[in-house]
Amino acid sequence: MSYLAHQESRVSLISWWSDSNPGLQGPTINLHTVAKPLMKWMYYRQAVDIIKKHRGRPLSVETLEIYSSYLPLNYVSWATKVAIWAELADRTTSQDDARAVVDSHIFPYLVQMLWSPDPGPRTTKIRTLFGEAVYALAQIARRTEGAQAIVEAKALNHVLKLLESPNPDIRGWSSQLVGRLASHELTALAIRELKVGERLMSLLQDDSQVVEWGTFALSQITERLDDAKAIIDIKAAGNILNLLESAGPNVQKWTCELVGTLADYESTAPAMWELNACEPLLSLLRTDNPQATEWAVGALSRIALGFDGAQTILNAKAMDRILILLESPIPKIREYTCVLVGHLATHESIAQTILKLKPCVRLVSLLEHAYTGVIQGAMDALCRIAKWEDGAQAVVDAMVMNYLPTSLESPDSGVRCWTCRLLGNLASHRYSAFAVQNLKPYARLVSLLRDPDHNTLDGAIFALDVISEWPVGAAALADIDCSALEELRDDRSVDLETQVQAHSILKNIARNKARLTT
């Protein structure tokens, strides 16, 4: 039986007498008038007790049915409904509980809250009720299934209106909801069609929490080129950069992410250079906040992929400070700094300046780090440096070859991939090619052609293709079982480039054999 269902009770003599004499004058009261607020209070206590009883347990169908039975009734107080929405908002941070809410009868009630008129400046009670519902939906939207359910419930037009709510809490939570929906590939298109960029930009001078979630939402929607261009088109990039000076750490985080994304695209990157985006990011490297440094280095690493961005960083004369960060006690800062150095070294003219600062010894020392991300970042940087002849020599001189046999056996696919590519780049230059020949990595590279990770396979075949160009390398490969190469050459399910590379390696081996027999 529902918790709110009517239950038979004994007839009260006083109640019967009072109701039977409505015209009686004297010390009488309307018992129904007294009962309604008492009933609301009792329902509130009952709901809170149920919530406490089930806290710490997974949400069940029965529990959600009980919660949903309170929601449609007018004589259940706002406080009861707020308690339920707040409980669901907390619970939906769990994947299993979020799925249970989406699959239950309570989910339509939650979505219907968006269809209610915005409470605006009305009572705090109504605003709190409305806000908790929006916040709960934002938590549900953290996962793809929940985001899809919200979109399928046709709630997006209502979300758009909430971004203009006079209530800052609702504006903030609605921004969070938009950002969550935009972060999933399956629901991002629906958000893109709403063209929310301009509305979100208008929130960047709002209350601190609204700004935080507004920048989060913008960082998610600009992952798509059209939305990134829209931000530039409304000439709002300057406002974004001003947020890097914000005292709020989360605002700085999402602003760094947003700046990095805008720098990723050829069509939006020039606006970043015109506004000198690197300067406020580089200033964050000098703060005492390690998180701000981490986010800034991450954004700078994305900026450095483009030549103009890399040149801007170099012109700022910040390389000494950047290289010091390779010794940071924070693993993520070390990882992102490695990636930044590697991206800078991608550009030949800038790589020469980087090499003068002798970063290779520091980078090689990081191959012993306990954190896999740091090892990946260091391998990435060394690989990019080794693309250039002077860089390859510097990498070998830093004793990197001592670490490569272990790295080829790493359980981490990213480390294996970058090690293969580093060997390929080293084999491309005469001086460093001798170091590769002395290492004799041939059998291990051939075995990685059957690696389940596609990127590792790509790295291995790239290295073997370069190695087979050298007579010594081709001769060494001739003594190894290369059936994996034949399989890749003949397999029509693999990409054409891999087939061509496999054919090229086999051809080089055969040509070298023919040369030796004549």
Short mmCIF file of C-alpha atoms in Angstrom, two decimals:
data_model
loop_
_atom_site.label_atom_id
_atom_site.label_comp_id
_atom_site.label_asym_id
_atom_site.label_seq_id
_atom_site.Cartn_x
_atom_site.Cartn_y
_atom_site.Cartn_z
CA MET A 1 0.00 0.00 0.00
CA SER A 2 1.23 3.52 -0.82
CA TYR A 3 2.55 5.54 2.07
CA LEU A 4 -0.03 8.20 1.21
CA ALA A 5 -3.03 5.89 0.78
CA HIS A 6 -6.04 6.46 3.06
CA GLN A 7 -6.19 4.09 6.00
CA GLU A 8 -9.33 3.31 8.03
CA SER A 9 -9.29 4.72 11.56
CA ARG A 10 -11.69 4.77 14.50
CA VAL A 11 -14.30 7.52 14.37
CA SER A 12 -13.51 10.25 16.87
CA LEU A 13 -16.53 11.15 19.04
CA ILE A 14 -15.36 14.78 19.25
CA SER A 15 -14.89 15.02 15.52
CA TRP A 16 -18.34 13.49 14.89
CA TRP A 17 -20.00 15.88 17.34
CA SER A 18 -18.23 18.94 15.92
CA ASP A 19 -18.98 18.05 12.31
CA SER A 20 -22.61 17.27 13.14
CA ASN A 21 -23.17 20.71 14.66
CA PRO A 22 -21.68 23.20 12.18
CA GLY A 23 -23.85 26.08 13.41
CA LEU A 24 -22.99 25.66 17.05
CA GLN A 25 -21.63 28.83 18.66
CA GLY A 26 -18.92 28.68 21.26
CA PRO A 27 -15.43 27.21 21.69
CA THR A 28 -15.40 25.01 18.58
CA ILE A 29 -12.75 24.70 15.83
CA ASN A 30 -12.65 23.47 12.22
CA LEU A 31 -10.69 20.25 12.59
CA HIS A 32 -9.89 20.13 8.84
CA THR A 33 -8.20 23.54 9.09
CA VAL A 34 -6.01 22.21 11.89
CA ALA A 35 -5.38 18.87 10.18
CA LYS A 36 -3.94 20.17 6.88
CA PRO A 37 -0.73 21.77 8.22
CA LEU A 38 -0.33 18.89 10.65
CA MET A 39 -0.69 16.42 7.78
CA LYS A 40 1.96 18.31 5.74
CA TRP A 41 4.32 18.19 8.68
CA MET A 42 3.66 14.47 9.24
CA TYR A 43 4.29 13.70 5.55
CA TYR A 44 7.52 15.68 5.74
CA ARG A 45 8.70 13.74 8.79
CA GLN A 46 7.66 10.49 7.13
CA ALA A 47 9.57 11.28 3.91
CA VAL A 48 12.69 12.38 5.78
CA ASP A 49 12.62 9.18 7.85
CA ILE A 50 12.33 7.09 4.67
CA ILE A 51 15.28 8.95 3.11
CA LYS A 52 17.39 8.38 6.23
CA LYS A 53 16.39 4.72 6.38
CA HIS A 54 17.48 4.05 2.78
CA ARG A 55 20.61 6.21 2.80
CA GLY A 56 23.71 4.19 2.05
CA ARG A 57 21.74 1.57 0.12
CA PRO A 58 21.33 1.42 -3.68
CA LEU A 59 18.10 3.02 -4.88
CA SER A 60 15.46 0.35 -5.48
CA VAL A 61 12.31 0.45 -7.59
CA GLU A 62 10.24 0.32 -4.40
CA THR A 63 12.06 3.27 -2.83
CA LEU A 64 11.64 5.37 -5.96
CA GLU A 65 7.94 4.47 -6.13
CA ILE A 66 7.55 5.73 -2.58
CA TYR A 67 9.33 8.98 -3.43
CA SER A 68 7.23 9.50 -6.56
CA SER A 69 3.98 9.04 -4.61
CA TYR A 70 4.66 12.30 -2.74
CA LEU A 71 5.29 14.50 -5.77
CA PRO A 72 1.92 15.03 -7.55
CA LEU A 73 -0.06 15.93 -4.43
CA ASN A 74 -0.79 19.52 -3.45
CA TYR A 75 -1.10 18.75 0.26
CA VAL A 76 2.51 17.49 0.36
CA SER A 77 4.64 20.46 1.41
CA TRP A 78 7.41 22.09 -0.63
CA ALA A 79 9.89 21.01 2.06
CA THR A 80 9.03 17.34 1.47
CA LYS A 81 9.55 17.69 -2.28
CA VAL A 82 12.81 19.59 -1.79
CA ALA A 83 14.07 16.81 0.49
CA ILE A 84 13.28 14.23 -2.20
CA TRP A 85 14.88 16.23 -5.04
CA ALA A 86 17.95 16.94 -2.91
CA GLU A 87 18.29 13.24 -2.09
CA LEU A 88 18.02 12.33 -5.77
CA ALA A 89 20.56 15.01 -6.72
CA ASP A 90 23.04 13.48 -4.27
CA ARG A 91 22.24 9.93 -5.33
CA THR A 92 22.56 10.53 -9.05
CA THR A 93 26.30 11.11 -8.72
CA SER A 94 26.36 7.28 -8.61
CA GLN A 95 26.06 5.63 -12.02
CA ASP A 96 23.78 2.83 -10.79
CA ASP A 97 21.48 5.16 -8.87
CA ALA A 98 21.31 7.60 -11.81
CA ARG A 99 20.26 4.77 -14.09
CA ALA A 100 17.62 3.67 -11.57
CA VAL A 101 16.14 7.20 -11.47
CA VAL A 102 16.01 7.44 -15.28
CA ASP A 103 14.26 4.06 -15.51
CA SER A 104 11.71 4.86 -12.79
CA HIS A 105 8.34 6.64 -12.66
CA ILE A 106 9.96 9.55 -10.84
CA PHE A 107 11.96 10.70 -13.89
CA PRO A 108 8.97 12.25 -15.73
CA TYR A 109 8.14 14.30 -12.61
CA LEU A 110 11.73 15.52 -12.57
CA VAL A 111 11.64 16.60 -16.21
CA GLN A 112 8.21 18.21 -15.78
CA MET A 113 9.75 20.63 -13.29
CA LEU A 114 11.46 22.28 -16.28
CA TRP A 115 8.05 22.90 -17.84
CA SER A 116 6.85 24.77 -14.77
CA PRO A 117 6.93 28.58 -14.91
CA ASP A 118 10.26 29.93 -13.70
CA PRO A 119 9.76 30.85 -10.03
CA GLY A 120 11.81 33.99 -10.60
CA PRO A 121 12.08 36.21 -7.57
CA ARG A 122 9.20 34.49 -5.78
CA THR A 123 9.57 32.78 -2.42
CA THR A 124 12.78 31.07 -1.48
CA LYS A 125 10.79 27.88 -0.92
CA ILE A 126 9.64 27.63 -4.54
CA ARG A 127 13.05 28.63 -5.91
CA THR A 128 14.72 25.94 -3.80
CA LEU A 129 12.28 23.28 -4.99
CA PHE A 130 12.77 24.26 -8.63
CA GLY A 131 16.56 24.55 -8.27
CA GLU A 132 17.00 21.12 -6.67
CA ALA A 133 15.13 19.53 -9.59
CA VAL A 134 17.36 21.27 -12.16
CA TYR A 135 20.45 20.30 -10.17
CA ALA A 136 19.31 16.65 -10.03
CA LEU A 137 18.92 16.64 -13.83
CA ALA A 138 22.42 18.09 -14.19
CA GLN A 139 23.76 15.15 -12.15
CA ILE A 140 21.81 12.65 -14.26
CA ALA A 141 23.25 14.23 -17.42
CA ARG A 142 26.79 13.38 -16.31
CA ARG A 143 26.31 9.99 -17.99
CA THR A 144 25.38 9.30 -21.58
CA GLU A 145 22.23 7.31 -20.79
CA GLY A 146 20.88 10.05 -18.55
CA ALA A 147 21.72 12.79 -21.06
CA GLN A 148 19.92 10.87 -23.80
CA ALA A 149 16.85 10.43 -21.61
CA ILE A 150 16.69 14.19 -20.95
CA VAL A 151 16.97 15.01 -24.66
CA GLU A 152 14.37 12.39 -25.58
CA ALA A 153 12.00 13.92 -23.02
CA LYS A 154 12.08 17.09 -25.19
CA ALA A 155 13.21 19.23 -22.28
CA LEU A 156 15.87 21.29 -24.06
CA ASN A 157 13.75 24.30 -25.03
CA HIS A 158 12.84 24.69 -21.38
CA VAL A 159 16.51 24.45 -20.38
CA LEU A 160 17.29 27.30 -22.78
CA LYS A 161 14.77 29.56 -21.03
CA LEU A 162 16.29 28.74 -17.65
CA LEU A 163 19.61 30.28 -18.71
CA GLU A 164 17.78 33.62 -18.50
CA SER A 165 16.20 32.95 -15.12
CA PRO A 166 16.35 35.88 -12.68
CA ASN A 167 17.53 33.38 -10.07
CA PRO A 168 21.34 32.91 -10.09
CA ASP A 169 21.22 29.36 -8.68
CA ILE A 170 18.93 28.25 -11.49
CA ARG A 171 21.10 29.99 -14.11
CA GLY A 172 24.16 28.21 -12.72
CA TRP A 173 22.62 24.75 -12.54
CA SER A 174 21.07 25.16 -15.99
CA SER A 175 24.52 26.05 -17.35
CA GLN A 176 25.88 22.92 -15.72
CA LEU A 177 23.09 20.89 -17.33
CA VAL A 178 23.87 22.37 -20.78
CA GLY A 179 27.57 21.57 -20.31
CA ARG A 180 26.86 17.99 -19.28
CA LEU A 181 24.59 17.45 -22.28
CA ALA A 182 27.21 18.97 -24.61
CA SER A 183 29.94 16.70 -23.26
CA HIS A 184 28.38 13.55 -24.76
CA GLU A 185 28.72 12.90 -28.47
CA LEU A 186 25.19 11.51 -28.72
CA THR A 187 23.53 14.61 -27.22
CA ALA A 188 25.98 17.33 -28.30
CA LEU A 189 24.17 17.87 -31.61
CA ALA A 190 20.92 18.68 -29.81
CA ILE A 191 22.72 21.34 -27.75
CA ARG A 192 24.48 22.71 -30.82
CA GLU A 193 21.13 23.25 -32.55
CA LEU A 194 20.04 25.49 -29.67
CA LYS A 195 22.88 27.96 -30.43
CA VAL A 196 23.43 28.71 -26.75
CA GLY A 197 26.90 30.27 -27.10
CA GLU A 198 25.77 33.89 -26.94
CA ARG A 199 23.52 33.28 -23.94
CA LEU A 200 26.32 31.50 -22.10
CA MET A 201 28.73 34.33 -22.90
CA SER A 202 26.31 36.77 -21.29
CA LEU A 203 26.71 34.83 -18.02
CA LEU A 204 30.46 35.43 -17.76
CA GLN A 205 29.91 38.62 -15.76
CA ASP A 206 27.36 37.01 -13.46
CA ASP A 207 27.60 35.67 -9.91
CA SER A 208 30.66 33.49 -9.26
CA GLN A 209 28.83 30.14 -9.38
CA VAL A 210 27.05 31.12 -12.59
CA VAL A 211 30.38 32.14 -14.17
CA GLU A 212 31.92 28.81 -13.10
CA TRP A 213 29.27 26.69 -14.78
CA GLY A 214 28.97 29.09 -17.71
CA THR A 215 32.67 28.63 -18.54
CA PHE A 216 32.27 24.87 -18.06
CA ALA A 217 29.40 24.79 -20.56
CA LEU A 218 31.33 26.93 -23.05
CA SER A 219 34.38 24.67 -22.77
CA GLN A 220 32.17 21.71 -23.71
CA ILE A 221 30.23 23.23 -26.61
CA THR A 222 33.37 24.68 -28.24
CA GLU A 223 34.73 21.17 -28.73
CA ARG A 224 32.82 21.49 -32.03
CA LEU A 225 34.24 23.87 -34.62
CA ASP A 226 30.97 25.66 -35.45
CA ASP A 227 30.42 26.56 -31.81
CA ALA A 228 34.03 27.70 -31.39
CA LYS A 229 33.63 30.01 -34.40
CA ALA A 230 30.41 31.38 -32.92
CA ILE A 231 32.29 32.46 -29.79
CA ILE A 232 34.83 34.35 -31.91
CA ASP A 233 32.12 35.82 -34.15
CA ILE A 234 30.42 37.56 -31.22
CA LYS A 235 33.80 39.07 -30.30
CA ALA A 236 33.71 37.66 -26.79
CA ALA A 237 37.18 36.09 -26.62
CA GLY A 238 38.51 39.10 -24.68
CA ASN A 239 35.96 38.50 -21.93
CA ILE A 240 37.09 34.88 -21.74
CA LEU A 241 40.74 35.81 -21.22
CA ASN A 242 39.78 38.19 -18.41
CA LEU A 243 38.48 35.18 -16.50
CA LEU A 244 42.01 33.79 -16.19
CA GLU A 245 42.53 36.43 -13.51
CA SER A 246 39.53 35.11 -11.58
CA ALA A 247 39.98 34.11 -7.97
CA GLY A 248 37.77 31.06 -8.54
CA PRO A 249 39.89 27.96 -9.29
CA ASN A 250 37.15 26.19 -11.25
CA VAL A 251 36.62 29.28 -13.41
CA GLN A 252 40.34 29.29 -14.20
CA LYS A 253 40.22 25.58 -14.97
CA TRP A 254 37.39 25.77 -17.49
CA THR A 255 38.74 29.00 -18.99
CA CYS A 256 42.10 27.31 -19.64
CA GLU A 257 40.23 24.43 -21.27
CA LEU A 258 38.21 26.87 -23.37
CA VAL A 259 41.27 28.85 -24.50
CA GLY A 260 43.05 25.62 -25.43
CA THR A 261 40.07 24.50 -27.49
CA LEU A 262 39.83 27.82 -29.35
CA ALA A 263 43.54 27.52 -30.14
CA ASP A 264 43.01 24.06 -31.65
CA TYR A 265 41.21 25.32 -34.75
CA GLU A 266 42.87 27.19 -37.62
CA SER A 267 39.84 29.46 -37.97
CA THR A 268 39.70 30.53 -34.30
CA ALA A 269 43.38 30.42 -33.28
CA PRO A 270 44.29 33.80 -34.88
CA ALA A 271 41.86 35.55 -32.53
CA MET A 272 43.77 34.05 -29.62
CA TRP A 273 47.09 35.41 -30.91
CA GLU A 274 45.61 38.87 -31.51
CA LEU A 275 44.52 38.96 -27.88
CA ASN A 276 47.90 37.63 -26.69
CA ALA A 277 46.29 34.65 -24.96
CA CYS A 278 49.66 33.25 -23.88
CA GLU A 279 50.46 36.11 -21.51
CA PRO A 280 47.73 35.44 -18.90
CA LEU A 281 48.36 31.69 -19.19
CA LEU A 282 52.09 32.12 -18.60
CA SER A 283 51.34 34.31 -15.57
CA LEU A 284 49.54 31.33 -14.02
CA LEU A 285 52.83 29.39 -14.10
CA ARG A 286 54.10 31.78 -11.43
CA THR A 287 51.21 31.31 -8.99
CA ASP A 288 51.29 29.31 -5.79
CA ASN A 289 48.26 27.34 -6.94
CA PRO A 290 49.47 24.04 -8.48
CA GLN A 291 46.06 23.37 -10.03
CA ALA A 292 46.13 26.69 -11.90
CA THR A 293 49.63 25.84 -13.13
CA GLU A 294 48.46 22.42 -14.30
CA TRP A 295 45.54 23.84 -16.29
CA ALA A 296 47.65 26.64 -17.78
CA VAL A 297 50.36 24.22 -18.95
CA GLY A 298 47.66 22.03 -20.49
CA ALA A 299 46.28 24.99 -22.46
CA LEU A 300 49.77 26.12 -23.51
CA SER A 301 50.56 22.63 -24.81
CA ARG A 302 47.57 22.87 -27.14
CA ILE A 303 48.54 26.37 -28.24
CA ALA A 304 52.09 25.18 -28.99
CA LEU A 305 50.90 22.78 -31.69
CA GLY A 306 50.44 25.73 -34.04
CA PHE A 307 53.59 27.53 -35.19
CA ASP A 308 52.25 31.00 -34.33
CA GLY A 309 51.29 29.85 -30.86
CA ALA A 310 54.65 28.15 -30.30
CA GLN A 311 56.49 31.27 -31.47
CA THR A 312 54.43 33.42 -29.09
CA ILE A 313 55.40 31.20 -26.16
CA LEU A 314 59.04 31.35 -27.19
CA ASN A 315 58.95 35.13 -27.55
CA ALA A 316 57.59 35.44 -24.01
CA LYS A 317 60.97 34.17 -22.75
CA ALA A 318 59.29 31.70 -20.44
CA MET A 319 61.24 28.57 -21.39
CA ASP A 320 63.37 28.53 -18.24
CA ARG A 321 60.23 28.58 -16.13
CA ILE A 322 58.63 25.88 -18.28
CA LEU A 323 61.62 23.55 -17.99
CA ILE A 324 61.69 23.98 -14.21
CA LEU A 325 58.18 22.50 -14.19
CA LEU A 326 59.67 19.20 -15.44
CA GLU A 327 60.80 18.80 -11.82
CA SER A 328 57.42 19.62 -10.28
CA PRO A 329 56.24 17.29 -7.50
CA ILE A 330 52.80 17.23 -9.18
CA PRO A 331 52.72 14.36 -11.74
CA LYS A 332 50.14 16.03 -13.98
CA ILE A 333 52.23 19.20 -14.22
CA ARG A 334 55.24 17.13 -15.26
CA GLU A 335 53.16 15.24 -17.82
CA TYR A 336 51.66 18.36 -19.41
CA THR A 337 55.04 20.12 -19.38
CA CYS A 338 56.58 17.19 -21.27
CA VAL A 339 53.79 17.44 -23.84
CA LEU A 340 54.32 21.22 -24.09
CA VAL A 341 58.06 20.79 -24.72
CA GLY A 342 57.31 18.14 -27.34
CA HIS A 343 54.78 20.31 -29.13
CA LEU A 344 57.22 23.23 -29.19
CA ALA A 345 59.90 20.94 -30.65
CA THR A 346 57.54 19.90 -33.45
CA HIS A 347 58.52 23.12 -35.24
CA GLU A 348 62.08 22.87 -36.62
CA SER A 349 63.16 26.47 -36.06
CA ILE A 350 61.85 26.41 -32.50
CA ALA A 351 63.35 22.98 -31.83
CA GLN A 352 66.83 24.44 -32.29
CA THR A 353 66.16 26.94 -29.50
CA ILE A 354 64.73 24.20 -27.29
CA LEU A 355 67.83 22.03 -27.80
CA LYS A 356 70.10 24.83 -26.60
CA LEU A 357 68.35 24.55 -23.22
CA LYS A 358 69.35 20.85 -23.05
CA PRO A 359 66.00 19.35 -21.97
CA CYS A 360 66.76 15.78 -23.04
CA VAL A 361 68.59 14.67 -19.89
CA ARG A 362 65.64 15.81 -17.75
CA LEU A 363 63.16 14.14 -20.08
CA VAL A 364 65.06 10.84 -20.10
CA SER A 365 65.22 10.85 -16.28
CA LEU A 366 61.41 10.95 -16.24
CA LEU A 367 61.25 7.53 -17.95
CA GLU A 368 61.76 6.08 -14.45
CA HIS A 369 58.79 7.97 -13.00
CA ALA A 370 56.15 5.98 -11.13
CA TYR A 371 53.27 7.72 -12.92
CA THR A 372 52.57 6.30 -16.39
CA GLY A 373 51.27 9.62 -17.69
CA VAL A 374 54.66 11.25 -17.02
CA ILE A 375 56.46 8.44 -18.89
CA GLN A 376 54.08 8.84 -21.83
CA GLY A 377 54.61 12.60 -21.86
CA ALA A 378 58.41 12.24 -21.73
CA MET A 379 58.38 9.67 -24.56
CA ASP A 380 56.14 11.97 -26.61
CA ALA A 381 58.58 14.88 -26.16
CA LEU A 382 61.67 12.78 -26.91
CA CYS A 383 60.01 11.35 -30.00
CA ARG A 384 59.21 14.80 -31.38
CA ILE A 385 62.70 16.10 -30.58
CA ALA A 386 64.22 13.06 -32.34
CA LYS A 387 62.43 14.01 -35.55
CA TRP A 388 65.34 16.43 -36.19
CA GLU A 389 68.90 15.19 -36.67
CA ASP A 390 70.41 17.35 -33.91
CA GLY A 391 67.55 16.36 -31.65
CA ALA A 392 68.04 12.64 -32.32
CA GLN A 393 71.72 12.95 -31.41
CA ALA A 394 70.84 14.83 -28.20
CA VAL A 395 68.32 12.14 -27.26
CA VAL A 396 70.86 9.34 -27.77
CA ASP A 397 73.54 11.28 -25.86
CA ALA A 398 71.08 11.54 -22.94
CA MET A 399 71.32 7.72 -22.66
CA VAL A 400 67.74 7.04 -23.70
CA MET A 401 68.70 3.68 -25.25
CA ASN A 402 69.14 2.22 -21.75
CA TYR A 403 65.41 2.60 -21.13
CA LEU A 404 63.90 1.51 -24.44
CA PRO A 405 63.94 -2.31 -24.01
CA THR A 406 61.89 -1.93 -20.82
CA SER A 407 59.58 0.62 -22.44
CA LEU A 408 58.87 -1.75 -25.35
CA GLU A 409 57.60 -4.27 -22.78
CA SER A 410 55.51 -1.71 -20.87
CA PRO A 411 51.97 -2.81 -19.94
CA ASP A 412 50.80 0.66 -20.99
CA SER A 413 49.90 0.88 -24.67
CA GLY A 414 50.73 4.60 -24.83
CA VAL A 415 54.29 3.99 -23.64
CA ARG A 416 54.73 1.12 -26.13
CA CYS A 417 53.39 3.27 -28.98
CA TRP A 418 55.66 6.27 -28.28
CA THR A 419 58.69 4.00 -27.81
CA CYS A 420 58.12 2.49 -31.25
CA ARG A 421 57.79 5.92 -32.81
CA LEU A 422 60.92 7.14 -31.02
CA LEU A 423 62.87 4.18 -32.44
CA GLY A 424 61.55 5.01 -35.90
CA ASN A 425 62.66 8.64 -35.63
CA LEU A 426 66.08 7.64 -34.27
CA ALA A 427 66.51 5.17 -37.15
CA SER A 428 65.87 8.01 -39.61
CA HIS A 429 69.27 9.66 -38.91
CA ARG A 430 72.71 8.15 -39.51
CA TYR A 431 74.24 8.85 -36.08
CA SER A 432 71.26 7.66 -34.03
CA ALA A 433 70.54 4.75 -36.40
CA PHE A 434 73.74 3.06 -35.17
CA ALA A 435 72.34 3.21 -31.62
CA VAL A 436 69.14 1.49 -32.82
CA GLN A 437 71.17 -1.19 -34.62
CA ASN A 438 73.16 -1.87 -31.44
CA LEU A 439 69.91 -2.20 -29.47
CA LYS A 440 68.57 -4.88 -31.86
CA PRO A 441 64.85 -4.28 -31.17
CA TYR A 442 63.75 -6.10 -34.33
CA ALA A 443 62.05 -9.19 -32.90
CA ARG A 444 60.13 -7.17 -30.32
CA LEU A 445 58.94 -4.68 -32.94
CA VAL A 446 57.73 -7.51 -35.19
CA SER A 447 55.85 -9.07 -32.25
CA LEU A 448 54.08 -5.73 -31.66
CA LEU A 449 52.53 -6.01 -35.13
CA ARG A 450 50.02 -8.30 -33.39
CA ASP A 451 49.46 -5.88 -30.50
CA PRO A 452 45.74 -5.40 -29.76
CA ASP A 453 46.27 -1.63 -29.53
CA HIS A 454 46.02 -0.12 -33.01
CA ASN A 455 48.28 2.85 -32.16
CA THR A 456 51.03 0.51 -30.98
CA LEU A 457 50.75 -1.47 -34.21
CA ASP A 458 51.02 1.79 -36.18
CA GLY A 459 54.12 2.77 -34.20
CA ALA A 460 55.77 -0.62 -34.67
CA ILE A 461 55.23 -0.77 -38.43
CA PHE A 462 56.47 2.82 -38.76
CA ALA A 463 59.70 1.91 -36.95
CA LEU A 464 60.18 -1.28 -38.98
CA ASP A 465 59.58 0.59 -42.23
CA VAL A 466 62.39 3.04 -41.41
CA ILE A 467 64.72 0.32 -40.09
CA SER A 468 64.26 -1.80 -43.23
CA GLU A 469 65.65 1.06 -45.34
CA TRP A 470 69.08 0.33 -43.84
CA PRO A 471 70.92 -2.79 -45.14
CA VAL A 472 71.78 -3.84 -41.58
CA GLY A 473 68.15 -3.52 -40.54
CA ALA A 474 66.82 -5.38 -43.58
CA ALA A 475 69.35 -8.18 -43.02
CA ALA A 476 68.33 -8.50 -39.36
CA LEU A 477 64.64 -8.67 -40.29
CA ALA A 478 65.39 -11.40 -42.86
CA ASP A 479 66.46 -13.67 -39.99
CA ILE A 480 63.15 -13.18 -38.12
CA ASP A 481 59.75 -14.75 -38.74
CA CYS A 482 57.95 -11.91 -40.54
CA SER A 483 54.68 -13.74 -41.20
CA ALA A 484 52.89 -10.93 -39.33
CA LEU A 485 54.01 -8.54 -42.09
CA GLU A 486 52.65 -10.85 -44.77
CA GLU A 487 49.33 -11.07 -42.93
CA LEU A 488 49.04 -7.28 -42.73
CA ARG A 489 49.97 -6.88 -46.39
CA ASP A 490 47.27 -9.31 -47.50
CA ASP A 491 44.57 -8.34 -44.99
CA ARG A 492 42.00 -6.17 -46.76
CA SER A 493 40.36 -5.27 -43.45
CA VAL A 494 43.31 -3.14 -42.30
CA ASP A 495 43.82 0.42 -43.52
CA LEU A 496 45.61 0.99 -46.82
CA GLU A 497 48.57 2.82 -45.26
CA THR A 498 49.38 -0.19 -43.06
CA GLN A 499 49.18 -2.52 -46.05
CA VAL A 500 51.52 -0.26 -48.05
CA GLN A 501 54.02 -0.10 -45.18
CA ALA A 502 53.98 -3.90 -44.75
CA HIS A 503 54.56 -4.31 -48.48
CA SER A 504 57.42 -1.78 -48.38
CA ILE A 505 59.18 -3.59 -45.51
CA LEU A 506 58.90 -7.00 -47.21
CA LYS A 507 60.16 -5.47 -50.44
CA ASN A 508 63.19 -3.96 -48.67
CA ILE A 509 64.00 -7.32 -47.07
CA ALA A 510 63.74 -9.12 -50.42
CA ARG A 511 65.86 -6.48 -52.19
CA ASN A 512 68.59 -6.77 -49.56
CA LYS A 513 68.58 -10.57 -49.85
CA ALA A 514 68.94 -10.31 -53.63
CA ARG A 515 71.82 -7.87 -53.23
CA LEU A 516 73.68 -10.22 -50.90
CA THR A 517 73.30 -13.21 -53.22
CA THR A 518 74.59 -11.47 -56.34
#
